[in-house]
Coordinates of C-alpha atoms and ligand atoms in Angstrom, one line a residue:
M1 CA -11.1 2.6 -23.9
R2 CA -7.9 3.0 -21.9
A3 CA -7.8 1.5 -18.4
T4 CA -8.0 4.1 -15.5
L5 CA -6.5 3.8 -12.0
F6 CA -7.8 6.2 -9.4
V7 CA -5.2 7.1 -6.7
S8 CA -4.8 9.6 -3.9
P9 CA -1.5 11.2 -2.9
G10 CA 0.2 9.4 -0.1
A11 CA -2.5 6.7 0.1
C12 CA -2.1 2.9 -0.2
S13 CA -2.9 3.3 -3.9
L14 CA 0.7 4.3 -4.4
A15 CA 1.5 0.5 -4.5
C16 CA -0.6 0.1 -7.6
H17 CA 0.7 3.2 -9.2
V18 CA 4.3 1.9 -8.7
V19 CA 3.4 -1.4 -10.2
V20 CA 1.8 0.3 -13.2
L21 CA 5.1 2.1 -13.8
E22 CA 7.4 -0.9 -13.0
A23 CA 5.4 -3.0 -15.5
G24 CA 5.1 -0.1 -18.1
L25 CA 1.3 -0.6 -18.4
P26 CA -0.7 1.8 -20.6
I27 CA -3.0 2.9 -17.8
H28 CA -4.4 6.3 -17.2
V29 CA -3.7 7.3 -13.6
V30 CA -6.2 9.8 -12.1
P31 CA -5.7 11.5 -8.8
V32 CA -8.8 12.0 -6.5
D33 CA -9.5 13.9 -3.3
L34 CA -10.8 11.3 -0.8
R35 CA -12.8 14.0 1.1
D36 CA -14.6 15.1 -2.0
P37 CA -18.1 13.6 -2.2
A38 CA -18.1 14.2 -6.0
A39 CA -14.7 12.6 -6.7
P40 CA -15.0 10.6 -9.9
H41 CA -14.1 7.2 -8.4
R42 CA -17.2 7.4 -6.2
A43 CA -19.3 6.9 -9.3
V44 CA -18.0 3.4 -9.6
N45 CA -16.9 2.5 -6.1
P46 CA -19.6 3.0 -3.5
L47 CA -17.0 2.7 -0.7
G48 CA -15.2 5.7 -2.1
R49 CA -11.8 4.1 -1.6
V50 CA -8.6 4.0 -3.6
P51 CA -7.1 2.1 -5.4
T52 CA -10.0 1.7 -7.8
L53 CA -9.4 0.4 -11.4
I54 CA -11.6 0.6 -14.4
T55 CA -10.2 -1.9 -17.0
A56 CA -10.1 -1.3 -20.7
A57 CA -13.2 -3.4 -21.0
G58 CA -15.0 -1.2 -18.5
E59 CA -14.9 -3.6 -15.5
V60 CA -14.4 -2.1 -12.1
L61 CA -11.9 -3.7 -9.8
T62 CA -11.1 -2.7 -6.2
E63 CA -8.8 -3.9 -3.3
N64 CA -5.1 -3.9 -3.4
S65 CA -5.1 -7.7 -2.8
A66 CA -6.8 -8.1 -6.2
L67 CA -5.4 -5.2 -8.1
L68 CA -1.7 -5.8 -7.4
P69 CA -1.6 -9.3 -8.8
Y70 CA -4.0 -8.3 -11.6
L71 CA -1.7 -5.5 -12.7
A72 CA 1.5 -7.7 -12.3
D73 CA -0.1 -10.4 -14.4
Q74 CA -0.4 -7.9 -17.3
S75 CA 3.4 -8.1 -17.6
P76 CA 4.7 -11.5 -16.6
S77 CA 8.2 -10.5 -17.7
S78 CA 8.4 -7.7 -15.1
G79 CA 9.0 -10.3 -12.4
L80 CA 6.6 -8.5 -10.1
L81 CA 4.8 -11.7 -9.4
A82 CA 5.9 -15.3 -10.1
P83 CA 3.9 -17.6 -12.3
V84 CA 0.6 -19.3 -11.2
G85 CA 1.1 -22.4 -9.1
T86 CA 4.6 -21.6 -7.8
V87 CA 5.6 -21.4 -4.1
L88 CA 7.3 -18.0 -4.8
R89 CA 3.9 -16.6 -6.0
A90 CA 2.2 -17.9 -2.9
R91 CA 4.8 -16.3 -0.7
T92 CA 4.4 -13.0 -2.4
Q93 CA 0.6 -13.3 -2.0
A94 CA 1.1 -14.2 1.7
W95 CA 2.9 -10.9 2.2
V96 CA 0.2 -8.9 0.3
G97 CA -2.4 -10.6 2.6
Y98 CA -0.4 -9.8 5.7
L99 CA 0.2 -6.2 4.8
N100 CA -3.5 -5.7 3.8
A101 CA -5.1 -7.4 6.8
E102 CA -2.6 -7.0 9.7
I103 CA -0.8 -3.8 8.9
H104 CA -3.3 -1.7 7.0
T105 CA -6.7 -2.7 8.3
G106 CA -5.5 -4.2 11.6
C107 CA -3.3 -1.3 12.7
F108 CA -3.3 1.8 10.4
R109 CA -7.0 2.0 10.0
A110 CA -7.4 2.3 13.8
I111 CA -4.4 4.7 14.1
N112 CA -5.6 7.0 11.3
R113 CA -9.4 6.7 11.7
P114 CA -10.1 5.7 15.4
Q115 CA -13.5 7.4 15.0
R116 CA -14.5 4.3 13.0
Y117 CA -14.1 2.2 16.1
C118 CA -15.3 4.4 19.0
L119 CA -17.5 7.5 19.1
D120 CA -16.1 9.3 22.2
M121 CA -12.8 11.1 22.1
K122 CA -11.3 9.3 25.1
G123 CA -12.2 5.9 23.6
Q124 CA -10.6 7.0 20.3
A125 CA -7.3 7.9 22.1
T126 CA -7.3 4.4 23.6
V127 CA -8.1 2.7 20.3
R128 CA -5.2 4.6 18.7
E129 CA -2.8 3.8 21.5
Q130 CA -3.6 0.1 21.4
A131 CA -3.3 0.1 17.6
L132 CA 0.2 1.6 17.9
L133 CA 1.2 -1.1 20.3
R134 CA -0.3 -3.7 17.9
L135 CA 1.7 -2.2 15.1
Q136 CA 5.0 -2.7 17.0
E137 CA 4.1 -6.5 17.2
A138 CA 2.8 -6.7 13.6
L139 CA 6.0 -5.2 12.2
E140 CA 8.3 -7.9 13.8
P141 CA 7.9 -10.5 11.0
I142 CA 8.6 -7.9 8.4
E143 CA 11.7 -6.8 10.2
S144 CA 13.0 -10.4 10.4
A145 CA 12.2 -11.1 6.7
L146 CA 14.2 -8.0 5.6
Q147 CA 17.3 -9.0 7.6
D148 CA 20.2 -8.8 5.1
R149 CA 17.8 -8.6 2.2
A150 CA 16.9 -5.8 -0.1
T151 CA 13.4 -7.2 -0.8
L152 CA 10.9 -9.4 1.0
D153 CA 11.9 -12.5 -1.0
G154 CA 15.5 -11.5 -1.1
E155 CA 15.7 -11.6 -4.8
H156 CA 13.0 -9.8 -6.8
F157 CA 11.2 -6.6 -6.3
T158 CA 7.6 -7.9 -6.2
I159 CA 4.1 -6.5 -5.7
A160 CA 4.6 -7.1 -2.0
D161 CA 7.6 -4.8 -1.9
A162 CA 5.6 -2.1 -3.9
Y163 CA 3.0 -2.4 -1.2
L164 CA 5.4 -2.6 1.8
G165 CA 7.0 0.7 0.7
V166 CA 3.7 2.5 1.4
F167 CA 3.7 1.3 5.0
G168 CA 7.4 2.0 5.4
A169 CA 6.7 5.6 4.8
W170 CA 3.7 5.6 7.1
V171 CA 5.7 4.0 9.9
R172 CA 8.5 6.6 9.4
A173 CA 6.0 9.3 9.9
L174 CA 5.0 7.9 13.3
G175 CA 8.4 9.0 14.7
A176 CA 10.9 7.9 17.3
D177 CA 8.8 5.1 18.8
F178 CA 9.4 3.1 15.6
D179 CA 13.1 3.9 15.1
R180 CA 14.1 0.4 16.2
F181 CA 12.7 -1.0 12.9
T182 CA 16.0 -0.4 11.2
E183 CA 15.6 -3.0 8.4
L184 CA 12.3 -1.6 7.5
H185 CA 13.8 1.9 7.4
R186 CA 16.7 0.7 5.2
F187 CA 14.2 -0.9 2.9
G188 CA 12.2 2.3 2.8
R189 CA 15.3 4.4 1.8
G190 CA 15.9 2.0 -1.1
Y191 CA 12.2 2.1 -2.1
E192 CA 12.1 5.9 -2.2
Q193 CA 15.1 5.8 -4.5
R194 CA 13.5 3.5 -7.1
A195 CA 12.8 5.3 -10.4
S196 CA 9.2 4.1 -10.4
V197 CA 8.6 5.3 -6.8
M198 CA 10.2 8.7 -7.4
R199 CA 8.2 9.2 -10.6
A200 CA 4.9 8.2 -8.9
R201 CA 5.5 10.3 -5.8
A202 CA 6.5 13.4 -7.9
W203 CA 3.4 13.0 -10.1
E204 CA 1.1 12.5 -7.1
S205 CA 2.5 15.6 -5.3
T206 CA 2.2 17.9 -8.4
T207 CA -1.0 16.6 -10.1
Q208 CA -4.1 18.1 -8.6
P209 CA -7.3 16.0 -8.3
Ligands
GSH301 N1 -8.9 -2.9 1.7 C1 -8.7 -1.8 0.8 C2 -8.5 -0.5 1.6 C3 -8.4 0.7 0.7 C4 -8.3 2.0 1.6 O1 -8.7 2.0 2.8 N2 -7.9 3.1 1.0 C5 -7.9 4.3 1.7 C6 -6.6 5.1 1.3 S1 -5.2 4.4 2.0 C7 -9.1 5.1 1.3 O2 -9.5 5.1 0.2 N3 -9.7 5.7 2.3 C8 -10.9 6.5 2.2 C9 -12.0 6.0 3.0 O3 -11.9 5.0 3.7 O4 -13.0 6.7 3.1 C10 -7.6 -2.0 -0.2 O5 -6.6 -2.6 0.3 O6 -7.6 -1.7 -1.3

């Protein structure tokens, strides 16, 4: 059986899709509609979220924080993640953790789905407003890390960069309030020009779930 990665266009699963392409992994990528209660990934992931991976052995894996290193480790020579036990690997994992907890769950979940935090409309507007302010703070360490650097570690394009590019695009879509994050926007322009990213985005925008 060939491994299958479920993704949704524009979602955080783009990071795994990019890593699959960067590493040249023989994985079948399948698009799903997150609003469809019958979407195929729901049969294996009760949370109904992407990314969801079914390995060649039929094991189901979820969570970017697990999938990104798992995929990178299939191709050590890709340089997407340094070897086990190295400081470089720990630093990349720290960024993955930061992006996952602070940026995605800590900010974007409340910005994009405030109804998960408050039932009334007025409260939802407050949740969203507060999350936008929190995002301004949470982006500061990323902006500093990217100073004069093309990637987060300054040398290699890693799984953390594959993941950061997703949020770079989401931040850009928030408009002028986020214009001051010039290093992140520069990083984002480079990200969107990578062959793997262009290929993944083109495929996701033309392949119907
Ligand atoms: N902690 C999860 C979050 C995954 C996640 O929230 N994915 C979104 C797309 S960006 C999703 O599937 N949303 C559908 C939903 O929450 O119902 C991870 O990092 O993999």
